[in-house]
PDB file of C-alpha atoms in Angstrom:
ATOM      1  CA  UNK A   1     -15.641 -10.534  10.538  1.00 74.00           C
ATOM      2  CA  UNK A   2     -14.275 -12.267   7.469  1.00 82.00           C
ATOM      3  CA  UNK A   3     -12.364 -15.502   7.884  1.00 81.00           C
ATOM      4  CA  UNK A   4      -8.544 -14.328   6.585  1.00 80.00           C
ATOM      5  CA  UNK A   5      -8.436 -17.817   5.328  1.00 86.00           C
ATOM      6  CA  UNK A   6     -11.035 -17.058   2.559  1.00 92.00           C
ATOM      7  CA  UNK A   7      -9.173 -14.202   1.504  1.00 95.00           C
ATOM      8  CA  UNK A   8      -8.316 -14.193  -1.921  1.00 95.00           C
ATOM      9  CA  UNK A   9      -5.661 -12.160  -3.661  1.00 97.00           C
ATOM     10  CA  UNK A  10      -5.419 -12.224  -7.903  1.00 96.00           C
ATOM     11  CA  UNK A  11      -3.653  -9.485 -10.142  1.00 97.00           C
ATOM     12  CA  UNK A  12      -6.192  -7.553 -11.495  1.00 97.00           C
ATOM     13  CA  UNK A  13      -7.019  -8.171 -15.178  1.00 96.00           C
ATOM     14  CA  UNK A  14      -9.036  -7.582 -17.732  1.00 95.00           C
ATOM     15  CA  UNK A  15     -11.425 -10.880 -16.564  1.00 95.00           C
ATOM     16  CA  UNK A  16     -11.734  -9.419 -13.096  1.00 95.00           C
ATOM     17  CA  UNK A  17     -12.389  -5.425 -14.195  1.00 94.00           C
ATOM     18  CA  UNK A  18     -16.221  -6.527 -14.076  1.00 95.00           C
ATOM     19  CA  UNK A  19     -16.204  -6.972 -10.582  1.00 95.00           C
ATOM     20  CA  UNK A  20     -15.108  -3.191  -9.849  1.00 96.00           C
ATOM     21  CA  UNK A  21     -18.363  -2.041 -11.599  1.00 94.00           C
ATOM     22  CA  UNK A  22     -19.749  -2.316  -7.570  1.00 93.00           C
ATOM     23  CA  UNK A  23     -17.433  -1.178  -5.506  1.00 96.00           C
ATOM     24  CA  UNK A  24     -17.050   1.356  -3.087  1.00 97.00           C
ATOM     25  CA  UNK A  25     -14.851   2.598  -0.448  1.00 96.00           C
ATOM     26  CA  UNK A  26     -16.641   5.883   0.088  1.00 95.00           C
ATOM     27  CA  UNK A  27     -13.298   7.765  -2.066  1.00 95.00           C
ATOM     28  CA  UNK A  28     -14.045   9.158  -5.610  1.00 96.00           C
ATOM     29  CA  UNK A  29     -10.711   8.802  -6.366  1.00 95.00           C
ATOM     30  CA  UNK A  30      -9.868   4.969  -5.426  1.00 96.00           C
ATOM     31  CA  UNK A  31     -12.937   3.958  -6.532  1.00 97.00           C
ATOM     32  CA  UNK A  32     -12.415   5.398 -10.214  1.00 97.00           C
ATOM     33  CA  UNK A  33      -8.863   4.490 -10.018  1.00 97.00           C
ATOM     34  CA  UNK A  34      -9.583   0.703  -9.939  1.00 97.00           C
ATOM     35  CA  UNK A  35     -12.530   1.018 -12.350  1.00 97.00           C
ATOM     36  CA  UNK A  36     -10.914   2.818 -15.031  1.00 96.00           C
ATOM     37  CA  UNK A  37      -7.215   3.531 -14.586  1.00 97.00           C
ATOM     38  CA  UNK A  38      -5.890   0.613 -13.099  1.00 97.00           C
ATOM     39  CA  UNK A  39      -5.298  -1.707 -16.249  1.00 97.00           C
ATOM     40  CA  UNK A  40      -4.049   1.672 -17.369  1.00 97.00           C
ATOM     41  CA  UNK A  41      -1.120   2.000 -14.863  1.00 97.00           C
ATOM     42  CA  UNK A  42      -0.715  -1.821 -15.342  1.00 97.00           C
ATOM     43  CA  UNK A  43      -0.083  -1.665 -19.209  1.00 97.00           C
ATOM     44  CA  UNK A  44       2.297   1.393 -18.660  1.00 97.00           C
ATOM     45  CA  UNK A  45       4.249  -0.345 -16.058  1.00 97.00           C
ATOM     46  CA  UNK A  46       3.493   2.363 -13.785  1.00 97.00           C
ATOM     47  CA  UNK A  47       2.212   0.382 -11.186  1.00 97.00           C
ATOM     48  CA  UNK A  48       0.626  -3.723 -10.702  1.00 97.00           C
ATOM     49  CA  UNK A  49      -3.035  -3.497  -8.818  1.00 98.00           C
ATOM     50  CA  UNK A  50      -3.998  -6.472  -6.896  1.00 98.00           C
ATOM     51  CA  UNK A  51      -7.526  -7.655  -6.214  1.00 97.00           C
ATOM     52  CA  UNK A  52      -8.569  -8.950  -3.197  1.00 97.00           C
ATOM     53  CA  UNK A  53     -11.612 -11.461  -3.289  1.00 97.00           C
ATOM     54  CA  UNK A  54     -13.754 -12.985  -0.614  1.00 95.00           C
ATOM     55  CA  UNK A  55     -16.379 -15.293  -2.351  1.00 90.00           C
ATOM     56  CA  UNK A  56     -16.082 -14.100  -5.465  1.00 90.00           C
ATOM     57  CA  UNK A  57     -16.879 -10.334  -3.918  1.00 93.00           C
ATOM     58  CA  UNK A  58     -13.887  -7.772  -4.465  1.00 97.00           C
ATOM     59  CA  UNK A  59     -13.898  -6.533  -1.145  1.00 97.00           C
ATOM     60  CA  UNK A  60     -10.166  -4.248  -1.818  1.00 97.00           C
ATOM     61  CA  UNK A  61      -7.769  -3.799  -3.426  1.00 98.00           C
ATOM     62  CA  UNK A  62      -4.034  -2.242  -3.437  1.00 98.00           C
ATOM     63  CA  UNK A  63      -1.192  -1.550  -5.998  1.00 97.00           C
ATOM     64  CA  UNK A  64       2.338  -1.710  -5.903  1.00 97.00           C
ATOM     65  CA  UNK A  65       5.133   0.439  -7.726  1.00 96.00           C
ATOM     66  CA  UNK A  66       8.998   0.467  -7.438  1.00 95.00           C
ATOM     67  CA  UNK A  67      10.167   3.510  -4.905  1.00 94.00           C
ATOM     68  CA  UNK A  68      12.979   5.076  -3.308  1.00 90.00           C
ATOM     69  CA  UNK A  69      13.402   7.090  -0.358  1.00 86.00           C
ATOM     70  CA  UNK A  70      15.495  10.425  -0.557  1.00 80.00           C
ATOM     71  CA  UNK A  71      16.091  12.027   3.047  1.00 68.00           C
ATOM     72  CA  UNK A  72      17.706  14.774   4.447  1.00 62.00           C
ATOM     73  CA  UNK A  73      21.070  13.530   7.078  1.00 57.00           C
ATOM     74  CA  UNK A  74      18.618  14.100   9.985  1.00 58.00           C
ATOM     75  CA  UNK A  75      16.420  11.806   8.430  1.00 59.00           C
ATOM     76  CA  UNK A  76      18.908   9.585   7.549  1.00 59.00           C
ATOM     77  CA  UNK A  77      20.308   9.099  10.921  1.00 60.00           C
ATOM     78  CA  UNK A  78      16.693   7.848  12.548  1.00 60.00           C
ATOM     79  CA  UNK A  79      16.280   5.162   9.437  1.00 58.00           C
ATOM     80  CA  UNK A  80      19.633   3.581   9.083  1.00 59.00           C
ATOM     81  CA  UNK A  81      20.554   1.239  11.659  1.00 56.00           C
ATOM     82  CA  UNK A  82      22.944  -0.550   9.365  1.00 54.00           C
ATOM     83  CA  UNK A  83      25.660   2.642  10.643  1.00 57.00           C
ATOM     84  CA  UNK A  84      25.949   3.270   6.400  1.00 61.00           C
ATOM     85  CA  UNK A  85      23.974   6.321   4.980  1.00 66.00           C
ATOM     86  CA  UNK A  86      22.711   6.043   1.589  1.00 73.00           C
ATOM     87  CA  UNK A  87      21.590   8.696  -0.800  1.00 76.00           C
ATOM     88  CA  UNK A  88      18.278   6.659  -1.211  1.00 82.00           C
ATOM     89  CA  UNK A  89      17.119   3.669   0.581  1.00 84.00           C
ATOM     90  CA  UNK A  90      14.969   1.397  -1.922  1.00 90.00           C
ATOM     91  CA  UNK A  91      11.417   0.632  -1.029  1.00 94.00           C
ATOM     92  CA  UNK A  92       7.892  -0.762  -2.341  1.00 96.00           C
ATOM     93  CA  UNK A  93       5.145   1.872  -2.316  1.00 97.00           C
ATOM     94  CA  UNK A  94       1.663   1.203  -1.716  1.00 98.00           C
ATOM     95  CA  UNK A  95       0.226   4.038  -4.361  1.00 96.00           C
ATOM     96  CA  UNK A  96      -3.302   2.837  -3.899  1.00 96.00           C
ATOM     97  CA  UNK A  97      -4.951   0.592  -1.048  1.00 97.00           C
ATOM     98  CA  UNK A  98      -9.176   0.663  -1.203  1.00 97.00           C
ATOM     99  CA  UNK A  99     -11.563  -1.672   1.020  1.00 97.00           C
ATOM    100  CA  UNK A 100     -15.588  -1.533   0.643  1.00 97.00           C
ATOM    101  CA  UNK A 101     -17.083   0.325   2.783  1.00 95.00           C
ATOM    102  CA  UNK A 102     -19.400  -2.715   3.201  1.00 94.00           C
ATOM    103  CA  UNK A 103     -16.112  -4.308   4.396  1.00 95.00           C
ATOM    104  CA  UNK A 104     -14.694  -1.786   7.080  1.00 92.00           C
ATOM    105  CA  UNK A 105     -13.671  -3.151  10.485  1.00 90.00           C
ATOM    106  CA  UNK A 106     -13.184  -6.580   9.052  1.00 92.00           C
ATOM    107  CA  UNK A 107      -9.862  -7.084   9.263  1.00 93.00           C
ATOM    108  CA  UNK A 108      -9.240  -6.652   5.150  1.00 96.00           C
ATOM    109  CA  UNK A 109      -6.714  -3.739   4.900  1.00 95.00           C
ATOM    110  CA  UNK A 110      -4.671  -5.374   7.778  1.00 94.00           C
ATOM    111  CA  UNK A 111      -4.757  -8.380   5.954  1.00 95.00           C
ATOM    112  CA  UNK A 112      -3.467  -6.931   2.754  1.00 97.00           C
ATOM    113  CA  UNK A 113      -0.632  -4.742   4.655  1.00 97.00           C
ATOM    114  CA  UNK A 114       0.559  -8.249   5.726  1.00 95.00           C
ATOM    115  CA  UNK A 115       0.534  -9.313   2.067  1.00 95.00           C
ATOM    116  CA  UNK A 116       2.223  -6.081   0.897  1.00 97.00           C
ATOM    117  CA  UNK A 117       4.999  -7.383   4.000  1.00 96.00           C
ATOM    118  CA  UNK A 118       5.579 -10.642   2.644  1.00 94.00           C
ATOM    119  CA  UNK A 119       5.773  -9.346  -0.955  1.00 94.00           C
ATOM    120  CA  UNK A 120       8.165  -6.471  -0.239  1.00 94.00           C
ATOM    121  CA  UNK A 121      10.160  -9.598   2.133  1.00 93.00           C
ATOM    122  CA  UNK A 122      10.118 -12.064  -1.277  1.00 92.00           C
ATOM    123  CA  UNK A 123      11.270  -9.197  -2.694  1.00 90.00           C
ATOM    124  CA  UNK A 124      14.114  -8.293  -1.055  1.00 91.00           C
ATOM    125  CA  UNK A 125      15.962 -11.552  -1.358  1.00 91.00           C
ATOM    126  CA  UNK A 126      16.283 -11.047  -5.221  1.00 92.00           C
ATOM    127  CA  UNK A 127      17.108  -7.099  -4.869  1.00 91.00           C
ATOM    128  CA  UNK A 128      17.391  -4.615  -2.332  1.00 88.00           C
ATOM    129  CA  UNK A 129      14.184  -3.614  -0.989  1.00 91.00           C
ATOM    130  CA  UNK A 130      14.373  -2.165   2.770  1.00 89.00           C
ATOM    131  CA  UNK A 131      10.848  -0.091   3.024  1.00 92.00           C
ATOM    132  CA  UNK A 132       7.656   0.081   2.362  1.00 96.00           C
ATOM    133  CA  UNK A 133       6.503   3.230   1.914  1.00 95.00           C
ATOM    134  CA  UNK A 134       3.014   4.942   1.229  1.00 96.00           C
ATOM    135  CA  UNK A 135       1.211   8.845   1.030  1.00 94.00           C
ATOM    136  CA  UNK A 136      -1.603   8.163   3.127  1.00 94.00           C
ATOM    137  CA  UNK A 137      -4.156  10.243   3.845  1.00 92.00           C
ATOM    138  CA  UNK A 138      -3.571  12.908   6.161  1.00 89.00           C
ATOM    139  CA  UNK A 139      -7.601  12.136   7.665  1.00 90.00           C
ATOM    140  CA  UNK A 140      -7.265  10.442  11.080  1.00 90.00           C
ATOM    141  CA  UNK A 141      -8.795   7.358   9.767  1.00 91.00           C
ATOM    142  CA  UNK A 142      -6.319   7.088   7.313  1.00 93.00           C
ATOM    143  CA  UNK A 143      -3.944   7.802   9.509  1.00 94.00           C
ATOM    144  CA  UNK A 144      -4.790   5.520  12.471  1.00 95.00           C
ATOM    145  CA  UNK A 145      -5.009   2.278  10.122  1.00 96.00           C
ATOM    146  CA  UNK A 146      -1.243   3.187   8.916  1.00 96.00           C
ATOM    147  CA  UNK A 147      -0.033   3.895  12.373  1.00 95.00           C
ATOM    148  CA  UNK A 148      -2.039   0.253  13.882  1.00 96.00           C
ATOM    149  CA  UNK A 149      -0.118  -1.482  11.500  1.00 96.00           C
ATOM    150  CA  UNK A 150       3.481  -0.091  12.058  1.00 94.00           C
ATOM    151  CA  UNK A 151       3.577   2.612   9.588  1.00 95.00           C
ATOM    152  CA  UNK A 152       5.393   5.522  10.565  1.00 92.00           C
ATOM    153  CA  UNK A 153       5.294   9.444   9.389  1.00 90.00           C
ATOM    154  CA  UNK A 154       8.650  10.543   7.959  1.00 82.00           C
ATOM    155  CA  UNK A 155       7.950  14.129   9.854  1.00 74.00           C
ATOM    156  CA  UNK A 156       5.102  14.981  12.005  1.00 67.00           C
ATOM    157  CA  UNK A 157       5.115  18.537  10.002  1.00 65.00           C
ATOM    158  CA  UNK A 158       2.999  19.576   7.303  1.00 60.00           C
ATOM    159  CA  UNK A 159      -1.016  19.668   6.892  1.00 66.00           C
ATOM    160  CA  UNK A 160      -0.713  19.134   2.941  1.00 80.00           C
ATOM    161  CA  UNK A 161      -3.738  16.146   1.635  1.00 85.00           C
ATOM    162  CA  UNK A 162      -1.130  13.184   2.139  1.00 89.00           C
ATOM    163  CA  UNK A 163       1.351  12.454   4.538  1.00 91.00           C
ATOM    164  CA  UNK A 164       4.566  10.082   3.992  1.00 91.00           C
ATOM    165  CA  UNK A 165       4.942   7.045   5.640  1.00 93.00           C
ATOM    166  CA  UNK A 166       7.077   3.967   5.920  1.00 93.00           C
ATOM    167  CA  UNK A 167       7.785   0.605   7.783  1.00 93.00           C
ATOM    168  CA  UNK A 168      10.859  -0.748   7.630  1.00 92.00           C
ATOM    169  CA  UNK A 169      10.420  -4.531   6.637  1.00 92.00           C
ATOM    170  CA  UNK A 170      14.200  -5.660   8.562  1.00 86.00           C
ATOM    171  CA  UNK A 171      13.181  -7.169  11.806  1.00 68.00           C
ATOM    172  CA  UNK A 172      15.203  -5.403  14.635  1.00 67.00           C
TER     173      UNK A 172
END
């Protein structure tokens, strides 16, 4: 297990892009998104990856965008407990989250869902930011690490590749 203390979390730049070179979370597509589109999204202001370091290791890594919830008045009804429906309800959206396979069980994605939290919480005392928000995986792995750490589905219908999620960051 990795001691959470040692954990390290640094924008990714172009000084860190040499330490993607190795890693692997067993997905094509996360793995090739932070070794070659990453500073990509960053420069277009499409989205701000974050490396996550133990020991000089990148052992994950996530990214953050701007998002914004649209929902149908069922919908609406289960989210708002503030009694005021919105159009949209503003959110942070994880749009990429990757840990080494060499890494699994460790305690490293929990650890950066608790970042994402207390970003998304920072956040929201400058603008309005209520949810975070993510299309995870509709695998059960995927699914199961979202759920353990308070994610919930927006509907339980569908079998398309991802599945919406949120967690409300406003204690109740």
């Amino acid at each position: 297990m990795i001691d959470g203390s040692m954990l390290q979390i640094m924008k990714l730049t172009g000084d860190l892009l040499h330490l993607t070179k190795d890693f692997d979370c067993k997905d094509k597509d996360l793995n090739e998104f932070i070794q070659v589109d990453a500073l990509k999204y960053g420069r277009g202001k499409l989205a701000v990856t974050y490396a996550v370091l133990y020991d000089r290791e990148l052992v994950g890594y996530f990214c953050l965008s701007n998002d914004s919830i649209s929902l149908n008045s069922e919908d609406k009804r289960k989210m708002d407990r503030l009694g005021k429906s919105q159009k949209n309800y503003p959110a942070i959206k994880i749009g990429r989250l990757g840990v080494s396979c060499a890494r699994w069980g460790q305690g490293v994605g929990s650890f950066i869902i608790g970042n994402v939290v207390s970003k998304a919480l920072e956040h929201s005392e400058n603008m309005g930011c209520r949810y975070i928000t993510v299309d995870a995986y509709n695998k059960e792995g995927a699914l199961s690490f979202y759920s353990k750490n308070s994610f919930k589905p927006f509907s339980e219908k569908g079998e398309k590749p991802n599945k919406p999620m949120y967690l409300d960051i406003m204690p109740e």
